[in-house]
Coordinates of C-alpha atoms in Angstrom, one line a residue:
Chain A
M1 CA 6.9 19.6 3.9
S2 CA 4.6 22.4 5.2
A3 CA 1.6 20.2 4.4
T4 CA 3.2 17.1 6.0
L5 CA 1.5 17.2 9.3
E6 CA -1.5 18.9 8.1
A7 CA -2.6 15.5 6.9
A8 CA -3.7 14.9 10.5
R9 CA -6.3 17.6 10.1
S10 CA -9.4 15.6 10.8
A11 CA -8.1 13.0 13.1
D12 CA -11.3 13.1 15.0
P13 CA -11.6 11.7 18.5
K14 CA -13.1 8.2 18.9
S15 CA -16.7 9.1 18.0
S16 CA -17.5 5.7 16.6
P17 CA -16.1 2.3 17.5
P18 CA -13.0 1.2 15.5
A19 CA -13.6 -0.5 12.1
M20 CA -11.1 -3.2 13.1
S21 CA -9.5 -4.1 16.3
G22 CA -6.6 -6.4 17.1
N23 CA -6.5 -7.8 20.6
K24 CA -3.3 -9.6 21.7
V25 CA -2.5 -10.7 18.2
S26 CA 0.4 -13.1 17.9
V27 CA 1.5 -14.7 14.6
F28 CA 3.8 -17.7 14.2
Y29 CA 5.5 -19.0 11.1
G30 CA 6.0 -22.5 12.2
A31 CA 8.0 -22.3 15.4
K32 CA 9.1 -18.8 14.8
Q33 CA 7.0 -16.1 16.4
A34 CA 6.7 -13.1 14.1
L35 CA 4.3 -11.0 16.1
F36 CA 3.9 -10.6 19.8
E37 CA 0.5 -9.8 21.4
V38 CA -0.3 -6.7 19.4
D39 CA -3.2 -4.5 20.5
L40 CA -4.2 -2.1 17.8
D41 CA -7.4 -0.4 16.8
I42 CA -8.0 0.7 13.2
E43 CA -10.2 3.8 13.4
R44 CA -13.0 4.2 10.8
H45 CA -12.4 6.6 8.0
Q46 CA -8.8 7.2 9.0
V47 CA -5.6 6.2 7.4
T48 CA -3.5 4.1 9.8
S49 CA 0.1 3.7 8.8
L50 CA 2.3 0.9 10.1
I51 CA 6.0 1.7 10.1
G52 CA 9.1 -0.1 11.3
P53 CA 12.3 -1.7 9.9
S54 CA 12.2 -4.8 7.7
G55 CA 11.1 -7.9 9.5
C56 CA 9.4 -5.9 12.3
G57 CA 6.0 -7.6 11.7
K58 CA 4.1 -4.7 10.2
S59 CA 3.3 -6.6 7.0
T60 CA 2.5 -9.7 9.0
F61 CA 0.0 -7.7 11.0
L62 CA -1.5 -6.2 7.9
R63 CA -1.9 -9.6 6.3
S64 CA -3.6 -11.0 9.3
L65 CA -6.3 -8.3 8.9
N66 CA -7.8 -10.1 5.9
R67 CA -6.4 -13.5 6.6
M68 CA -3.8 -13.4 3.8
N69 CA -1.6 -15.3 6.2
D70 CA -3.9 -18.3 5.8
T71 CA -2.3 -19.0 2.5
I72 CA 1.1 -19.4 4.1
E73 CA 2.0 -22.9 5.2
G74 CA 2.6 -23.3 8.9
C75 CA 1.3 -19.8 9.8
R76 CA -0.8 -19.6 13.0
V77 CA -2.6 -16.6 14.4
E78 CA -3.4 -16.2 18.1
G79 CA -5.4 -13.5 19.8
K80 CA -8.5 -11.9 18.3
I81 CA -9.1 -9.6 15.3
T82 CA -12.5 -8.1 14.8
L83 CA -14.2 -6.4 11.9
D84 CA -17.2 -4.4 13.2
G85 CA -17.0 -6.4 16.4
Q86 CA -17.1 -9.7 14.6
D87 CA -14.2 -12.2 15.0
I88 CA -12.7 -12.6 11.6
Y89 CA -11.0 -15.9 12.6
D90 CA -14.3 -17.4 13.7
R91 CA -15.2 -20.6 11.9
S92 CA -18.4 -19.2 10.5
I93 CA -16.5 -16.6 8.6
D94 CA -16.3 -17.0 4.8
V95 CA -12.7 -16.0 4.0
V96 CA -13.6 -15.0 0.4
E97 CA -16.3 -12.7 1.6
L98 CA -14.0 -11.3 4.3
R99 CA -11.4 -10.4 1.7
A100 CA -14.1 -8.6 -0.3
R101 CA -14.9 -6.5 2.8
V102 CA -11.2 -6.0 3.6
G103 CA -9.5 -5.4 0.2
M104 CA -5.8 -5.3 -0.5
V105 CA -3.4 -3.4 -2.7
F106 CA 0.1 -4.8 -3.0
Q107 CA 3.6 -3.4 -3.4
K108 CA 4.0 -4.2 -7.1
P109 CA 1.0 -3.4 -9.3
N110 CA -0.4 -6.8 -10.3
P111 CA -3.2 -6.3 -12.7
F112 CA -4.8 -9.5 -14.2
P113 CA -3.7 -10.2 -17.7
K114 CA -7.1 -9.1 -18.9
S115 CA -8.6 -5.9 -20.2
I116 CA -8.8 -2.8 -18.0
Y117 CA -12.6 -3.3 -17.7
E118 CA -12.3 -7.0 -16.8
N119 CA -9.7 -6.2 -14.1
V120 CA -12.3 -4.1 -12.2
A121 CA -15.4 -6.1 -13.2
Y122 CA -13.9 -9.4 -11.9
G123 CA -14.5 -8.9 -8.2
P124 CA -18.1 -7.5 -8.4
R125 CA -19.0 -10.4 -10.8
I126 CA -17.7 -13.2 -8.7
H127 CA -19.3 -11.7 -5.6
G128 CA -22.6 -11.2 -7.4
L129 CA -22.7 -7.5 -6.7
S130 CA -24.5 -6.6 -10.0
R131 CA -27.7 -8.0 -11.6
N132 CA -27.0 -7.0 -15.2
K133 CA -24.4 -5.6 -17.5
A134 CA -25.6 -2.0 -17.0
E135 CA -25.1 -2.3 -13.2
L136 CA -21.7 -3.9 -13.7
D137 CA -20.7 -1.1 -16.1
D138 CA -21.7 1.4 -13.4
I139 CA -19.6 -0.3 -10.8
V140 CA -16.6 -0.4 -13.1
T141 CA -16.9 3.2 -14.2
S142 CA -17.4 4.6 -10.7
S143 CA -14.5 2.5 -9.3
I144 CA -12.2 3.7 -12.0
R145 CA -13.3 7.2 -11.4
R146 CA -12.8 7.0 -7.7
A147 CA -9.3 5.7 -8.3
G148 CA -8.7 8.8 -10.3
L149 CA -7.9 6.9 -13.5
W150 CA -11.0 7.5 -15.6
N151 CA -9.7 10.3 -17.8
E152 CA -6.6 8.3 -18.7
V153 CA -8.4 5.0 -19.6
K154 CA -12.0 5.8 -20.6
D155 CA -11.2 5.3 -24.3
R156 CA -9.2 2.1 -23.9
L157 CA -11.2 0.0 -21.4
N158 CA -10.8 -3.0 -23.6
E159 CA -7.1 -2.8 -23.8
P160 CA -5.0 -5.0 -21.5
G161 CA -4.4 -3.6 -18.0
T162 CA -0.8 -4.6 -18.2
G163 CA -0.2 -2.1 -20.9
L164 CA -0.7 0.9 -18.5
S165 CA 2.2 2.7 -16.8
G166 CA 3.3 1.6 -13.3
G167 CA 1.4 4.4 -11.6
Q168 CA -1.7 3.7 -13.7
Q169 CA -1.5 0.0 -13.0
Q170 CA -1.4 0.7 -9.3
R171 CA -4.5 2.9 -9.5
L172 CA -6.1 0.2 -11.6
C173 CA -5.4 -2.3 -8.7
I174 CA -6.9 0.3 -6.3
A175 CA -10.0 0.5 -8.6
R176 CA -10.2 -3.3 -8.6
A177 CA -9.9 -3.4 -4.8
I178 CA -12.7 -0.8 -4.2
A179 CA -15.0 -2.3 -6.8
T180 CA -16.3 -4.9 -4.3
Q181 CA -17.2 -2.0 -1.9
P182 CA -14.8 -3.0 0.9
E183 CA -15.0 -1.3 4.3
V184 CA -11.3 -1.5 4.8
L185 CA -8.5 -1.2 2.3
L186 CA -5.1 -2.6 3.2
M187 CA -2.1 -1.3 1.3
D188 CA 1.2 -3.0 1.5
E189 CA 3.8 -0.4 0.3
P190 CA 1.6 0.8 -2.5
C191 CA 4.0 3.4 -3.8
S192 CA 7.4 1.7 -3.4
A193 CA 7.5 0.8 -7.1
L194 CA 6.2 4.2 -8.3
D195 CA 7.9 7.4 -9.4
P196 CA 7.4 10.5 -7.3
I197 CA 4.6 11.9 -9.5
A198 CA 2.7 8.6 -9.5
T199 CA 3.3 8.4 -5.7
A200 CA 1.9 11.9 -5.2
I201 CA -1.2 10.9 -7.3
V202 CA -1.7 7.8 -5.2
E203 CA -1.3 9.7 -2.0
E204 CA -3.8 12.2 -3.1
L205 CA -6.1 9.3 -3.9
I206 CA -5.6 7.8 -0.5
D207 CA -6.7 11.0 1.2
E208 CA -9.8 11.1 -1.0
L209 CA -10.6 7.4 -0.4
R210 CA -10.7 7.7 3.3
E211 CA -14.0 9.5 3.1
N212 CA -15.6 6.2 2.1
F213 CA -13.1 3.6 3.3
T214 CA -10.9 2.8 6.3
I215 CA -7.3 2.5 5.2
V216 CA -4.3 0.7 6.6
I217 CA -1.0 1.3 4.9
V218 CA 2.4 -0.3 5.4
T219 CA 5.1 2.0 4.2
H220 CA 8.9 2.3 4.5
S221 CA 8.7 6.0 3.7
M222 CA 8.4 7.9 6.9
Q223 CA 7.5 11.0 5.0
Q224 CA 4.7 9.1 3.3
A225 CA 3.3 7.9 6.7
A226 CA 3.5 11.5 7.9
R227 CA 1.8 12.8 4.8
V228 CA -1.1 10.4 4.4
S229 CA -2.0 9.0 7.8
Q230 CA -3.8 10.2 10.8
K231 CA -2.7 7.4 13.1
T232 CA 0.7 5.8 13.1
A233 CA 1.9 2.5 14.7
F234 CA 5.6 1.7 15.1
F235 CA 6.6 -1.9 15.1
H236 CA 10.0 -3.3 16.1
L237 CA 11.0 -7.0 16.3
G238 CA 7.4 -8.2 16.2
K239 CA 6.2 -5.9 18.9
L240 CA 4.0 -2.8 18.7
I241 CA 6.3 -0.2 20.3
E242 CA 4.2 2.9 20.0
E243 CA 1.0 4.1 18.4
G244 CA -0.6 7.5 18.4
K245 CA -1.7 10.5 16.3
T246 CA 0.7 10.7 13.4
E247 CA 1.5 14.3 14.3
D248 CA 2.6 13.3 17.7
I249 CA 4.6 10.3 16.5
F250 CA 6.6 12.4 14.1
T251 CA 7.1 15.5 16.2
N252 CA 7.3 14.1 19.7
P253 CA 7.4 10.4 20.0
K254 CA 7.3 9.1 23.6
N255 CA 9.5 6.0 23.0
K256 CA 13.2 6.2 22.4
Q257 CA 13.1 3.3 19.9
T258 CA 10.5 5.2 17.9
Q259 CA 12.6 8.3 18.0
D260 CA 15.7 6.5 16.9
Y261 CA 13.9 4.8 14.0
I262 CA 12.1 7.8 12.6
T263 CA 15.1 10.1 12.9
G264 CA 17.4 7.6 11.2
R265 CA 19.5 6.6 14.2
I266 CA 20.8 3.3 15.1
G267 CA 18.3 1.7 17.4
Chain B
M1 CA 15.0 10.2 25.6
S2 CA 17.8 12.3 26.9
T3 CA 20.7 10.9 25.0
L4 CA 20.3 10.3 21.4
N5 CA 22.2 7.8 19.4
E6 CA 24.2 8.9 16.4
H7 CA 22.6 9.1 13.0
I8 CA 23.2 6.3 10.5
V9 CA 24.1 9.0 8.0
S10 CA 27.1 10.7 9.6
S11 CA 26.9 13.8 7.4
F12 CA 23.4 14.5 8.8
E13 CA 24.8 14.2 12.3
D14 CA 27.6 16.6 11.4
E15 CA 25.1 19.1 10.0
L16 CA 23.0 19.1 13.1
T17 CA 26.1 19.4 15.3
N18 CA 27.3 22.4 13.2
L19 CA 23.9 24.0 13.5
N20 CA 24.1 23.7 17.2
K21 CA 27.6 25.1 17.2
S22 CA 26.5 28.1 15.1
I23 CA 23.7 28.9 17.6
S24 CA 26.3 28.7 20.4
E25 CA 28.6 31.0 18.5
M26 CA 25.9 33.5 17.6
G27 CA 24.8 33.4 21.2
G28 CA 28.3 34.3 22.3
M29 CA 28.4 37.2 19.8
V30 CA 25.1 38.6 21.0
E31 CA 26.0 38.3 24.7
Q32 CA 29.2 40.2 23.9
A33 CA 27.3 42.8 21.9
I34 CA 24.9 43.5 24.8
T35 CA 27.7 43.8 27.4
E36 CA 29.8 46.0 25.2
S37 CA 27.0 48.3 24.2
A38 CA 26.0 48.7 27.9
N39 CA 29.6 49.5 28.7
A40 CA 29.8 52.0 25.9
L41 CA 26.7 53.6 27.3
L42 CA 27.8 53.7 30.9
R43 CA 31.3 54.9 30.1
L44 CA 30.3 57.0 27.1
D45 CA 32.9 55.2 25.1
H46 CA 32.6 56.4 21.6
Q47 CA 34.9 53.8 20.0
K48 CA 33.1 50.9 21.7
A49 CA 29.8 52.2 20.6
Q50 CA 31.0 52.3 17.0
D51 CA 32.4 48.8 17.3
V52 CA 29.0 47.4 18.4
R53 CA 27.3 49.0 15.5
Q54 CA 29.8 47.4 13.1
F55 CA 29.5 44.1 14.9
D56 CA 25.8 44.0 14.4
R57 CA 26.4 43.3 10.7
K58 CA 28.3 40.1 11.6
I59 CA 25.4 39.0 13.8
D60 CA 23.0 39.5 10.9
E61 CA 25.2 37.5 8.6
M62 CA 25.3 34.7 11.2
Q63 CA 21.5 34.6 11.4
Q64 CA 21.4 34.3 7.6
R65 CA 23.9 31.4 7.7
I66 CA 21.9 29.6 10.4
N67 CA 18.7 30.0 8.4
D68 CA 20.3 28.8 5.2
A69 CA 21.7 25.7 7.0
A70 CA 18.3 25.0 8.6
V71 CA 16.5 25.3 5.3
S72 CA 19.0 23.1 3.6
I73 CA 18.6 20.4 6.3
I74 CA 14.8 20.5 6.0
A75 CA 15.0 20.3 2.2
R76 CA 17.6 17.5 2.0
R77 CA 17.1 15.4 5.2
Q78 CA 13.5 15.8 6.1
P79 CA 14.3 15.8 9.8
M80 CA 11.8 14.2 12.2
A81 CA 10.9 14.4 15.9
A82 CA 13.8 15.7 18.0
D83 CA 15.8 16.6 14.9
L84 CA 12.9 18.5 13.5
R85 CA 12.5 20.4 16.7
M86 CA 16.2 21.2 16.7
V87 CA 16.1 22.7 13.3
V88 CA 12.9 24.7 13.8
T89 CA 14.0 26.1 17.1
A90 CA 17.4 27.0 15.6
I91 CA 15.6 29.3 13.2
Q92 CA 13.6 30.8 16.1
V93 CA 16.5 31.2 18.4
A94 CA 18.6 32.8 15.6
N95 CA 15.8 35.2 15.0
D96 CA 15.6 36.2 18.7
L97 CA 19.3 36.5 18.9
E98 CA 19.3 38.8 15.8
R99 CA 16.6 41.0 17.4
T100 CA 18.7 41.0 20.6
G101 CA 21.7 42.2 18.5
D102 CA 19.5 45.0 17.2
M103 CA 18.8 46.0 20.8
A104 CA 22.5 46.2 21.5
K105 CA 22.8 48.4 18.4
Q106 CA 20.1 50.6 19.8
L107 CA 22.0 51.0 23.1
A108 CA 25.2 51.8 21.2
K109 CA 23.3 54.5 19.2
R110 CA 22.0 56.1 22.4
A111 CA 25.5 56.0 23.8
L112 CA 26.7 58.1 20.8
Q113 CA 23.8 60.5 21.3
I114 CA 24.3 61.2 24.9
E115 CA 28.1 61.2 25.0
T116 CA 28.0 65.0 24.9
L117 CA 25.6 65.2 27.8
G118 CA 27.5 63.5 30.5
L119 CA 25.7 61.2 33.0
A120 CA 25.5 61.3 36.7
P121 CA 26.1 57.8 38.2
K122 CA 22.8 57.9 40.1
F123 CA 21.0 58.1 36.8
Y124 CA 22.6 55.1 35.2
N125 CA 22.8 52.7 38.2
G126 CA 19.4 51.3 37.4
V127 CA 20.3 50.7 33.8
K128 CA 23.5 49.1 34.8
H129 CA 21.7 46.8 37.2
M130 CA 19.1 45.9 34.5
T131 CA 21.9 45.2 32.0
E132 CA 23.4 42.7 34.4
L133 CA 20.1 41.0 34.9
V134 CA 19.1 40.6 31.2
A135 CA 22.6 39.5 30.3
R136 CA 22.3 36.8 32.9
Q137 CA 18.9 35.9 31.6
L138 CA 20.2 35.7 28.1
K139 CA 23.1 33.5 29.1
M140 CA 20.9 31.1 31.1
A141 CA 18.5 30.8 28.3
L142 CA 21.2 30.0 25.8
D143 CA 22.8 27.5 28.2
A144 CA 19.4 25.9 28.7
Y145 CA 18.9 25.7 24.9
L146 CA 22.4 24.2 24.2
A147 CA 22.1 21.8 27.1
R148 CA 18.5 20.9 26.3
D149 CA 17.6 21.6 29.9
S150 CA 13.9 22.2 30.2
K151 CA 14.1 22.8 34.0
A152 CA 16.6 25.7 33.6
A153 CA 14.4 27.0 30.8
V154 CA 11.4 27.2 33.1
E155 CA 13.6 29.1 35.6
V156 CA 14.5 31.7 33.0
C157 CA 10.9 32.2 32.2
N158 CA 9.9 32.6 35.8
R159 CA 12.6 35.2 36.3
D160 CA 11.4 37.4 33.5
D161 CA 9.0 39.0 36.1
E162 CA 12.1 40.3 37.8
V163 CA 13.2 42.1 34.6
D164 CA 9.7 43.5 34.2
A165 CA 9.6 44.7 37.8
L166 CA 13.0 46.3 37.5
H167 CA 11.9 48.0 34.3
T168 CA 8.8 49.5 36.0
S169 CA 10.8 50.7 39.0
L170 CA 13.4 52.2 36.8
F171 CA 10.7 54.0 34.9
R172 CA 9.4 55.5 38.1
E173 CA 12.9 56.5 39.3
L174 CA 13.8 58.2 36.1
L175 CA 10.5 60.0 36.1
T176 CA 11.3 61.3 39.6
Y177 CA 14.7 62.7 38.4
M178 CA 12.9 64.4 35.5
M179 CA 10.4 66.1 37.9
E180 CA 13.2 67.1 40.2
D181 CA 14.9 69.1 37.6
P182 CA 13.8 69.6 34.0
R183 CA 17.4 69.7 32.8
N184 CA 17.5 66.0 33.5
I185 CA 14.8 65.3 31.0
T186 CA 17.0 64.7 27.9
Q187 CA 19.3 62.3 29.6
C188 CA 16.6 60.5 31.5
T189 CA 14.5 60.1 28.3
H190 CA 17.4 58.5 26.6
L191 CA 17.9 56.2 29.5
L192 CA 14.2 55.3 29.5
F193 CA 14.6 54.1 25.9
C194 CA 17.6 52.1 26.9
A195 CA 15.6 50.5 29.7
K196 CA 12.9 49.6 27.2
S197 CA 15.5 48.0 24.9
L198 CA 16.9 46.0 27.8
E199 CA 13.4 44.9 28.8
R200 CA 13.0 43.6 25.2
V201 CA 16.2 41.7 25.5
G202 CA 14.7 40.0 28.5
D203 CA 11.7 39.0 26.4
H204 CA 13.9 37.5 23.7
A205 CA 15.7 35.6 26.4
T206 CA 12.3 34.2 27.5
N207 CA 11.5 33.2 23.9
I208 CA 14.8 31.4 23.7
A209 CA 14.0 29.6 27.0
E210 CA 10.6 28.6 25.6
A211 CA 12.3 27.2 22.5
A212 CA 14.7 25.3 24.8
Y213 CA 11.7 23.8 26.6
Y214 CA 10.0 22.8 23.4
L215 CA 13.3 21.4 22.0
E216 CA 13.6 19.0 24.9
T217 CA 10.0 18.1 25.6
G218 CA 8.1 18.8 22.4
L219 CA 5.6 20.7 24.5
H220 CA 4.8 24.4 24.7
L221 CA 5.8 26.0 28.0
A222 CA 3.1 28.7 28.0
A223 CA 0.3 26.1 27.5
E224 CA 1.9 23.8 30.0
A225 CA 2.1 26.5 32.7
Q226 CA -1.6 27.4 32.1
Q227 CA -2.6 23.8 32.5
R228 CA -0.7 23.4 35.8
S229 CA -2.0 26.5 37.5
P230 CA -5.5 27.4 36.2
R231 CA -6.3 30.8 37.6

């Protein structure tokens, strides 16, 4: 617990423009509005955590950041979301390329039913990021290393990814997500299916990854948000209630709803 | 953010309430110890002085209980925001109260040492006045803490200057008595140490008031004061 808030150690002031920026983002599922005019900046090389009760819109917002919502029938996004200043809902945007730049890791580890090597090689291959086998090998190796999985799998790269433990599978999914060199990594409750040790390893990894990537994480664990993120945004009933430095949110939130939620009171 | 709703987990709510009660109880014990020890000193009441020294052990035990409860809450509940501040300040306040209890013990000890000397009222009037002042400071600080009243907390901090001023003037006064007649030196030196102890109690009261301010606002009073009046 002593290191909890220390995670905010290098929440540096806005020296560079945000990696992603949401401006009055509203999301509708058919007639039902799930998100109401959310303004939120995702700062570069920081971990931003989105917290809030179930159905508050945090996952909806996360999914709109790489247009995962496009796959849901009847889903409509209003407002503007930019990646490096570019509107990601613009017609000229290639969604497949966008998702290579804004990668995603899901709640349940979901490796492809292929070998460990192929799981990681798949993305770079379809995006043409390597010219030959040697380059591809390099990408796969370095991605697995960065995901902190190398020592555990280096001798079994040709075995199926599904044969790994849950924590290892999740790190394999992270390796797969970073293999395409994304700028932003979205994580939707990446540790909720993992045991505490695997969770700690993934959290450690998240802290290391933010050196090279910008990370947005949805989590139901308040302690996790406090541990891993520099910025926290609290959602409730589709609205962004409060955002700020993680340290401030967890020691001295300004909003009563935030206070009630993070302290486990009835809101 | 003044009134908080109840916790979903009612046992957590109970634990926080009990922690607050313990602080209140310990505060009462320490206030009593200060008043009694000062009375023992002024009336040279041997029995009372002994009682205060015994009582200090209970105060120490109380601090231990509060610390254990706070550590247990942190370990099992991972308190956040206002709850976290409540638990952390409970540890601080209990510590200041324990130190204040020690000061009461010091006063009682002095009472036992000077009981054979006999004291002239003009010597101890200042100490008496100072005891009243710091006892009031302590009470106000505790009230501010328990009521989560940051305004009252600021008032306590501002009044600490009064305690300091009184301490300084008492020092001069006792020095004068000593110069008047060297036979006064022993008594007045004892009283000087008592004044010092009381001044320390005032400082602990200020600490408690600062904790009260932090508890309610999440801000540090000293830093706030500096920002408001940059000298």
